[in-house]
Each structure stands twice: as C-alpha cells, then as structure tokens.
C-alpha cells in the first residue's frame, strides 16, 4: 500500500505574519490527526528560512516551488537544488502548469530540473496536465504521456521511484471545475502505466497526486481512487482548517 502525500502549494502567496499563523495551526492540527500520511508545504523561496524553522521537530515537511536545472553559475534569479537542501527542503515542484505557461518551460527543461533535484537528494514533484482544448480534442493521454516521458528519459531506471508525479488538469486549476474521481483515476492509471514502461516494479511505488482543485468537499472521493495517492493542494493549502480536512481524508483512505 502506497503512503498518501498531501503537499500544499502556496504559489505566490504569503507574508511573515500570516505564514507563522498558518504553519502553527497546521502543526497543531497534525498532532491531532497523526502521521498516517506525509504532509508538506511548498512555499515561495523568500520564506524558506522562516518555514524551515517553524517546521522543525514537527510532522510537516518543507518543499520549494521551483529549482534551476543548473548546479551553480551566472543564472541571475535562479535557485539551485543545493541551496534548497541547505534550507531543509525535502521536495520541490517542477513543471507546474504556471511555469510551463507563463515562463515557457519545455518538457525537456522540466526533465532537467527533475534530474538536478534528484542529484541533490530532493524529491521532485513532477507536474503534468492538459489544457481544456487538449482534453476536448481527446489528447489528454498523449499530452500527459509526452510530459512524463520527457522526464523519465533523463532518469536512470533505479531513480523512477524517487520522484512524485502530480496530475494537474490545467482546466481545473482555479476555475472551480474539478475532474470527477473516475476521470482523474483514468489519467492516473495512464501515468502509472507510463512509469511501468521505464520500471514496472518502481511504478507500483510512485505516489501520483491529483492537483486539480482538490478541496475538503471532494478530497475523500478522489483519494478513494486506487491510483490517486494524495493531492497537490493550491487554494485550500492557505487555510489550515481546509488543508487539515484534506489531510484527514488522506489518512482515512
């Protein structure tokens, strides 16, 4: 049985005071709900030091939202994987749809970022997903398969189960729309099959998260699906009570 993972993605939100209150509330809640699932928050880079200190000794794990494909050098504005490790990060998101859309990140670059994260000892949360136009054109499996394959092409066979995959249908992020549990499960199964082509044994161990507007009112049904191993949580991760309800749902499936 794969352990569930609930990872909050704060996106470009936060402030010192609100961060402190949010983390404190989440930590208190985790003491009550227990540690039957992995729980992480992926925060903006300026707040890594603050949240590292706040998470110390708790059940909450720290993650970052992006990483450079380069180890060091003249890359102004970039953040290296080794730097993230110095702030206690365990996870880093790569290939989020917003990075792909707003910053023109290619499938190959996402693969390079995932590899850089792995080499530093980080677990990359590799995001894949289709737009509404692609879904309506019947291209969902082709798109997510291409995005995943570009990452797997850069990984050694033994590294397949060192990544986390997040399926985030772009049409369901911040739109109020959500894939039904059956729709999400279908794509998750396709992704696991793609992982199995590279390493069948490892594919069974990879956590595949759903990242399309998982909320307290739909988390239980989504997490009950056989290939949905957790969630990459956006808006609901900014409210401790909502985030903890999702964590509880993950604990119970």
GROMACS .gro file of N, CA and C in nm, residues 113-216:
model
  312
  113UNK      N    1   1.529   1.976  -1.472
  113UNK     CA    2   1.509   2.023  -1.336
  113UNK      C    3   1.486   1.906  -1.241
  114UNK      N    4   1.407   1.809  -1.285
  114UNK     CA    5   1.383   1.691  -1.202
  114UNK      C    6   1.514   1.617  -1.174
  115UNK      N    7   1.597   1.605  -1.275
  115UNK     CA    8   1.726   1.538  -1.259
  115UNK      C    9   1.816   1.615  -1.163
  116UNK      N   10   1.819   1.748  -1.175
  116UNK     CA   11   1.900   1.829  -1.084
  116UNK      C   12   1.853   1.813  -0.940
  117UNK      N   13   1.723   1.806  -0.921
  117UNK     CA   14   1.669   1.787  -0.787
  117UNK      C   15   1.712   1.652  -0.730
  118UNK      N   16   1.699   1.548  -0.810
  118UNK     CA   17   1.736   1.413  -0.765
  118UNK      C   18   1.883   1.405  -0.728
  119UNK      N   19   1.967   1.465  -0.809
  119UNK     CA   20   2.111   1.460  -0.783
  119UNK      C   21   2.147   1.526  -0.651
  120UNK      N   22   2.066   1.621  -0.608
  120UNK     CA   23   2.092   1.691  -0.482
  120UNK      C   24   2.026   1.621  -0.362
  121UNK      N   25   1.948   1.519  -0.389
  121UNK     CA   26   1.880   1.448  -0.282
  121UNK      C   27   1.739   1.496  -0.254
  122UNK      N   28   1.685   1.581  -0.342
  122UNK     CA   29   1.547   1.627  -0.329
  122UNK      C   30   1.453   1.533  -0.403
  123UNK      N   31   1.328   1.532  -0.360
  123UNK     CA   32   1.224   1.458  -0.432
  123UNK      C   33   1.148   1.556  -0.520
  124UNK      N   34   1.161   1.544  -0.652
  124UNK     CA   35   1.085   1.634  -0.740
  124UNK      C   36   0.939   1.590  -0.749
  125UNK      N   37   0.850   1.686  -0.736
  125UNK     CA   38   0.708   1.663  -0.763
  125UNK      C   39   0.684   1.707  -0.906
  126UNK      N   40   0.679   1.611  -0.996
  126UNK     CA   41   0.674   1.638  -1.140
  126UNK      C   42   0.529   1.658  -1.183
  127UNK      N   43   0.498   1.778  -1.230
  127UNK     CA   44   0.361   1.811  -1.268
  127UNK      C   45   0.337   1.787  -1.418
  128UNK      N   46   0.225   1.726  -1.448
  128UNK     CA   47   0.182   1.706  -1.585
  128UNK      C   48   0.033   1.737  -1.593
  129UNK      N   49  -0.014   1.774  -1.711
  129UNK     CA   50  -0.156   1.802  -1.724
  129UNK      C   51  -0.190   1.868  -1.855
  130UNK      N   52  -0.315   1.855  -1.894
  130UNK     CA   53  -0.361   1.905  -2.022
  130UNK      C   54  -0.450   2.027  -2.007
  131UNK      N   55  -0.458   2.109  -2.112
  131UNK     CA   56  -0.548   2.223  -2.115
  131UNK      C   57  -0.689   2.176  -2.152
  132UNK      N   58  -0.786   2.265  -2.139
  132UNK     CA   59  -0.923   2.231  -2.177
  132UNK      C   60  -0.931   2.197  -2.325
  133UNK      N   61  -0.861   2.274  -2.409
  133UNK     CA   62  -0.864   2.247  -2.553
  133UNK      C   63  -0.807   2.109  -2.584
  134UNK      N   64  -0.701   2.072  -2.515
  134UNK     CA   65  -0.641   1.940  -2.537
  134UNK      C   66  -0.733   1.829  -2.490
  135UNK      N   67  -0.800   1.850  -2.377
  135UNK     CA   68  -0.895   1.748  -2.330
  135UNK      C   69  -1.010   1.733  -2.428
  136UNK      N   70  -1.064   1.844  -2.474
  136UNK     CA   71  -1.179   1.838  -2.565
  136UNK      C   72  -1.140   1.777  -2.699
  137UNK      N   73  -1.010   1.785  -2.733
  137UNK     CA   74  -0.963   1.725  -2.858
  137UNK      C   75  -0.925   1.578  -2.839
  138UNK      N   76  -0.945   1.525  -2.719
  138UNK     CA   77  -0.913   1.386  -2.693
  138UNK      C   78  -0.765   1.358  -2.682
  139UNK      N   79  -0.688   1.461  -2.644
  139UNK     CA   80  -0.542   1.448  -2.642
  139UNK      C   81  -0.483   1.431  -2.501
  140UNK      N   82  -0.568   1.411  -2.402
  140UNK     CA   83  -0.520   1.406  -2.263
  140UNK      C   84  -0.409   1.306  -2.243
  141UNK      N   85  -0.432   1.181  -2.282
  141UNK     CA   86  -0.333   1.077  -2.258
  141UNK      C   87  -0.204   1.103  -2.334
  142UNK      N   88  -0.218   1.156  -2.455
  142UNK     CA   89  -0.100   1.188  -2.536
  142UNK      C   90  -0.017   1.299  -2.470
  143UNK      N   91  -0.084   1.402  -2.419
  143UNK     CA   92  -0.014   1.516  -2.360
  143UNK      C   93   0.057   1.476  -2.231
  144UNK      N   94  -0.015   1.413  -2.140
  144UNK     CA   95   0.048   1.378  -2.013
  144UNK      C   96   0.155   1.271  -2.032
  145UNK      N   97   0.134   1.184  -2.129
  145UNK     CA   98   0.236   1.083  -2.158
  145UNK      C   99   0.363   1.145  -2.211
  146UNK      N  100   0.348   1.243  -2.298
  146UNK     CA  101   0.466   1.313  -2.352
  146UNK      C  102   0.541   1.386  -2.243
  147UNK      N  103   0.467   1.454  -2.156
  147UNK     CA  104   0.531   1.530  -2.048
  147UNK      C  105   0.604   1.438  -1.952
  148UNK      N  106   0.543   1.326  -1.917
  148UNK     CA  107   0.607   1.231  -1.826
  148UNK      C  108   0.728   1.165  -1.892
  149UNK      N  109   0.714   1.127  -2.017
  149UNK     CA  110   0.824   1.059  -2.087
  149UNK      C  111   0.948   1.147  -2.096
  150UNK      N  112   0.929   1.278  -2.110
  150UNK     CA  113   1.042   1.370  -2.119
  150UNK      C  114   1.123   1.371  -1.991
  151UNK      N  115   1.056   1.348  -1.879
  151UNK     CA  116   1.126   1.339  -1.751
  151UNK      C  117   1.193   1.203  -1.737
  152UNK      N  118   1.117   1.098  -1.765
  152UNK     CA  119   1.172   0.963  -1.750
  152UNK      C  120   1.292   0.940  -1.840
  153UNK      N  121   1.295   1.007  -1.955
  153UNK     CA  122   1.407   0.990  -2.048
  153UNK      C  123   1.539   1.034  -1.988
  154UNK      N  124   1.532   1.125  -1.889
  154UNK     CA  125   1.655   1.178  -1.829
  154UNK      C  126   1.693   1.105  -1.699
  155UNK      N  127   1.608   1.012  -1.655
  155UNK     CA  128   1.632   0.943  -1.529
  155UNK      C  129   1.687   0.803  -1.552
  156UNK      N  130   1.770   0.758  -1.460
  156UNK     CA  131   1.812   0.619  -1.460
  156UNK      C  132   1.696   0.532  -1.413
  157UNK      N  133   1.697   0.406  -1.453
  157UNK     CA  134   1.589   0.314  -1.418
  157UNK      C  135   1.568   0.309  -1.268
  158UNK      N  136   1.676   0.309  -1.193
  158UNK     CA  137   1.664   0.296  -1.047
  158UNK      C  138   1.613   0.421  -0.978
  159UNK      N  139   1.597   0.530  -1.053
  159UNK     CA  140   1.551   0.654  -0.993
  159UNK      C  141   1.401   0.679  -1.010
  160UNK      N  142   1.333   0.589  -1.079
  160UNK     CA  143   1.191   0.611  -1.110
  160UNK      C  144   1.108   0.629  -0.984
  161UNK      N  145   1.133   0.549  -0.881
  161UNK     CA  146   1.052   0.560  -0.760
  161UNK      C  147   1.104   0.665  -0.663
  162UNK      N  148   1.195   0.750  -0.710
  162UNK     CA  149   1.242   0.860  -0.628
  162UNK      C  150   1.172   0.991  -0.663
  163UNK      N  151   1.077   0.985  -0.755
  163UNK     CA  152   1.001   1.103  -0.791
  163UNK      C  153   0.856   1.089  -0.744
  164UNK      N  154   0.788   1.201  -0.736
  164UNK     CA  155   0.644   1.205  -0.717
  164UNK      C  156   0.586   1.266  -0.843
  165UNK      N  157   0.474   1.217  -0.889
  165UNK     CA  158   0.408   1.272  -1.007
  165UNK      C  159   0.278   1.339  -0.962
  166UNK      N  160   0.248   1.454  -1.018
  166UNK     CA  161   0.123   1.523  -0.987
  166UNK      C  162   0.047   1.550  -1.117
  167UNK      N  163  -0.074   1.496  -1.126
  167UNK     CA  164  -0.160   1.524  -1.240
  167UNK      C  165  -0.244   1.647  -1.209
  168UNK      N  166  -0.222   1.753  -1.284
  168UNK     CA  167  -0.296   1.877  -1.263
  168UNK      C  168  -0.362   1.920  -1.394
  169UNK      N  169  -0.486   1.877  -1.415
  169UNK     CA  170  -0.557   1.923  -1.536
  169UNK      C  171  -0.566   2.075  -1.533
  170UNK      N  172  -0.506   2.140  -1.630
  170UNK     CA  173  -0.497   2.286  -1.629
  170UNK      C  174  -0.636   2.349  -1.625
  171UNK      N  175  -0.731   2.284  -1.690
  171UNK     CA  176  -0.867   2.339  -1.697
  171UNK      C  177  -0.938   2.334  -1.561
  172UNK      N  178  -0.882   2.265  -1.464
  172UNK     CA  179  -0.946   2.252  -1.333
  172UNK      C  180  -0.873   2.328  -1.223
  173UNK      N  181  -0.772   2.407  -1.259
  173UNK     CA  182  -0.694   2.479  -1.158
  173UNK      C  183  -0.747   2.621  -1.144
  174UNK      N  184  -0.805   2.650  -1.030
  174UNK     CA  185  -0.854   2.785  -1.002
  174UNK      C  186  -0.975   2.825  -1.083
  175UNK      N  187  -1.040   2.728  -1.146
  175UNK     CA  188  -1.157   2.758  -1.230
  175UNK      C  189  -1.287   2.718  -1.163
  176UNK      N  190  -1.278   2.645  -1.054
  176UNK     CA  191  -1.398   2.592  -0.990
  176UNK      C  192  -1.440   2.459  -1.048
  177UNK      N  193  -1.375   2.418  -1.158
  177UNK     CA  194  -1.405   2.289  -1.219
  177UNK      C  195  -1.311   2.183  -1.161
  178UNK      N  196  -1.359   2.063  -1.152
  178UNK     CA  197  -1.278   1.954  -1.099
  178UNK      C  198  -1.308   1.828  -1.179
  179UNK      N  199  -1.206   1.752  -1.208
  179UNK     CA  200  -1.228   1.623  -1.271
  179UNK      C  201  -1.304   1.534  -1.175
  180UNK      N  202  -1.396   1.454  -1.227
  180UNK     CA  203  -1.462   1.358  -1.140
  180UNK      C  204  -1.358   1.257  -1.092
  181UNK      N  205  -1.385   1.189  -0.982
  181UNK     CA  206  -1.290   1.086  -0.938
  181UNK      C  207  -1.258   0.985  -1.047
  182UNK      N  208  -1.357   0.947  -1.124
  182UNK     CA  209  -1.334   0.849  -1.230
  182UNK      C  210  -1.245   0.906  -1.340
  183UNK      N  211  -1.267   1.033  -1.375
  183UNK     CA  212  -1.185   1.098  -1.477
  183UNK      C  213  -1.040   1.108  -1.430
  184UNK      N  214  -1.022   1.148  -1.305
  184UNK     CA  215  -0.887   1.161  -1.252
  184UNK      C  216  -0.819   1.025  -1.244
  185UNK      N  217  -0.891   0.924  -1.197
  185UNK     CA  218  -0.835   0.790  -1.186
  185UNK      C  219  -0.789   0.737  -1.321
  186UNK      N  220  -0.865   0.765  -1.425
  186UNK     CA  221  -0.828   0.718  -1.559
  186UNK      C  222  -0.692   0.771  -1.600
  187UNK      N  223  -0.668   0.899  -1.575
  187UNK     CA  224  -0.540   0.959  -1.613
  187UNK      C  225  -0.428   0.909  -1.522
  188UNK      N  226  -0.456   0.895  -1.394
  188UNK     CA  227  -0.356   0.844  -1.301
  188UNK      C  228  -0.312   0.704  -1.341
  189UNK      N  229  -0.408   0.623  -1.386
  189UNK     CA  230  -0.373   0.487  -1.430
  189UNK      C  231  -0.285   0.491  -1.555
  190UNK      N  232  -0.313   0.585  -1.643
  190UNK     CA  233  -0.229   0.602  -1.763
  190UNK      C  234  -0.087   0.641  -1.721
  191UNK      N  235  -0.076   0.731  -1.625
  191UNK     CA  236   0.056   0.773  -1.579
  191UNK      C  237   0.132   0.658  -1.514
  192UNK      N  238   0.062   0.577  -1.436
  192UNK     CA  239   0.132   0.464  -1.374
  192UNK      C  240   0.178   0.364  -1.480
  193UNK      N  241   0.099   0.347  -1.583
  193UNK     CA  242   0.140   0.260  -1.693
  193UNK      C  243   0.264   0.315  -1.762
  194UNK      N  244   0.270   0.449  -1.777
  194UNK     CA  245   0.388   0.511  -1.837
  194UNK      C  246   0.512   0.492  -1.752
  195UNK      N  247   0.496   0.501  -1.623
  195UNK     CA  248   0.607   0.476  -1.531
  195UNK      C  249   0.653   0.331  -1.542
  196UNK      N  250   0.558   0.240  -1.559
  196UNK     CA  251   0.590   0.097  -1.564
  196UNK      C  252   0.671   0.061  -1.687
  197UNK      N  253   0.656   0.137  -1.793
  197UNK     CA  254   0.736   0.111  -1.913
  197UNK      C  255   0.885   0.129  -1.881
  198UNK      N  256   0.914   0.224  -1.795
  198UNK     CA  257   1.053   0.252  -1.756
  198UNK      C  258   1.099   0.154  -1.648
  199UNK      N  259   1.011   0.128  -1.549
  199UNK     CA  260   1.048   0.039  -1.439
  199UNK      C  261   0.919  -0.009  -1.374
  200UNK      N  262   0.877  -0.129  -1.406
  200UNK     CA  263   0.747  -0.179  -1.361
  200UNK      C  264   0.738  -0.189  -1.209
  201UNK      N  265   0.843  -0.240  -1.146
  201UNK     CA  266   0.840  -0.256  -1.000
  201UNK      C  267   0.833  -0.120  -0.932
  202UNK      N  268   0.910  -0.024  -0.982
  202UNK     CA  269   0.912   0.109  -0.922
  202UNK      C  270   0.779   0.180  -0.942
  203UNK      N  271   0.713   0.158  -1.054
  203UNK     CA  272   0.587   0.227  -1.084
  203UNK      C  273   0.482   0.202  -0.978
  204UNK      N  274   0.484   0.084  -0.921
  204UNK     CA  275   0.385   0.050  -0.818
  204UNK      C  276   0.410   0.125  -0.689
  205UNK      N  277   0.528   0.183  -0.674
  205UNK     CA  278   0.562   0.253  -0.550
  205UNK      C  279   0.552   0.405  -0.562
  206UNK      N  280   0.542   0.457  -0.683
  206UNK     CA  281   0.541   0.602  -0.704
  206UNK      C  282   0.409   0.663  -0.658
  207UNK      N  283   0.418   0.769  -0.578
  207UNK     CA  284   0.299   0.844  -0.539
  207UNK      C  285   0.257   0.934  -0.655
  208UNK      N  286   0.131   0.921  -0.697
  208UNK     CA  287   0.077   1.007  -0.801
  208UNK      C  288  -0.034   1.090  -0.738
  209UNK      N  289  -0.012   1.221  -0.735
  209UNK     CA  290  -0.104   1.314  -0.669
  209UNK      C  291  -0.202   1.374  -0.769
  210UNK      N  292  -0.318   1.413  -0.718
  210UNK     CA  293  -0.413   1.488  -0.800
  210UNK      C  294  -0.401   1.635  -0.765
  211UNK      N  295  -0.383   1.718  -0.866
  211UNK     CA  296  -0.360   1.861  -0.843
  211UNK      C  297  -0.460   1.951  -0.909
  212UNK      N  298  -0.581   1.906  -0.929
  212UNK     CA  299  -0.681   1.989  -0.996
  212UNK      C  300  -0.790   2.035  -0.903
  213UNK      N  301  -0.757   2.130  -0.815
  213UNK     CA  302  -0.855   2.188  -0.722
  213UNK      C  303  -0.915   2.084  -0.627
  214UNK      N  304  -0.827   2.011  -0.557
  214UNK     CA  305  -0.874   1.923  -0.451
  214UNK      C  306  -0.913   2.010  -0.332
  215UNK      N  307  -1.032   1.984  -0.279
  215UNK     CA  308  -1.087   2.065  -0.171
  215UNK      C  309  -1.144   1.973  -0.063
  216UNK      N  310  -1.179   2.030   0.053
  216UNK     CA  311  -1.235   1.946   0.159
  216UNK      C  312  -1.358   1.867   0.115
   0.00000   0.00000   0.00000
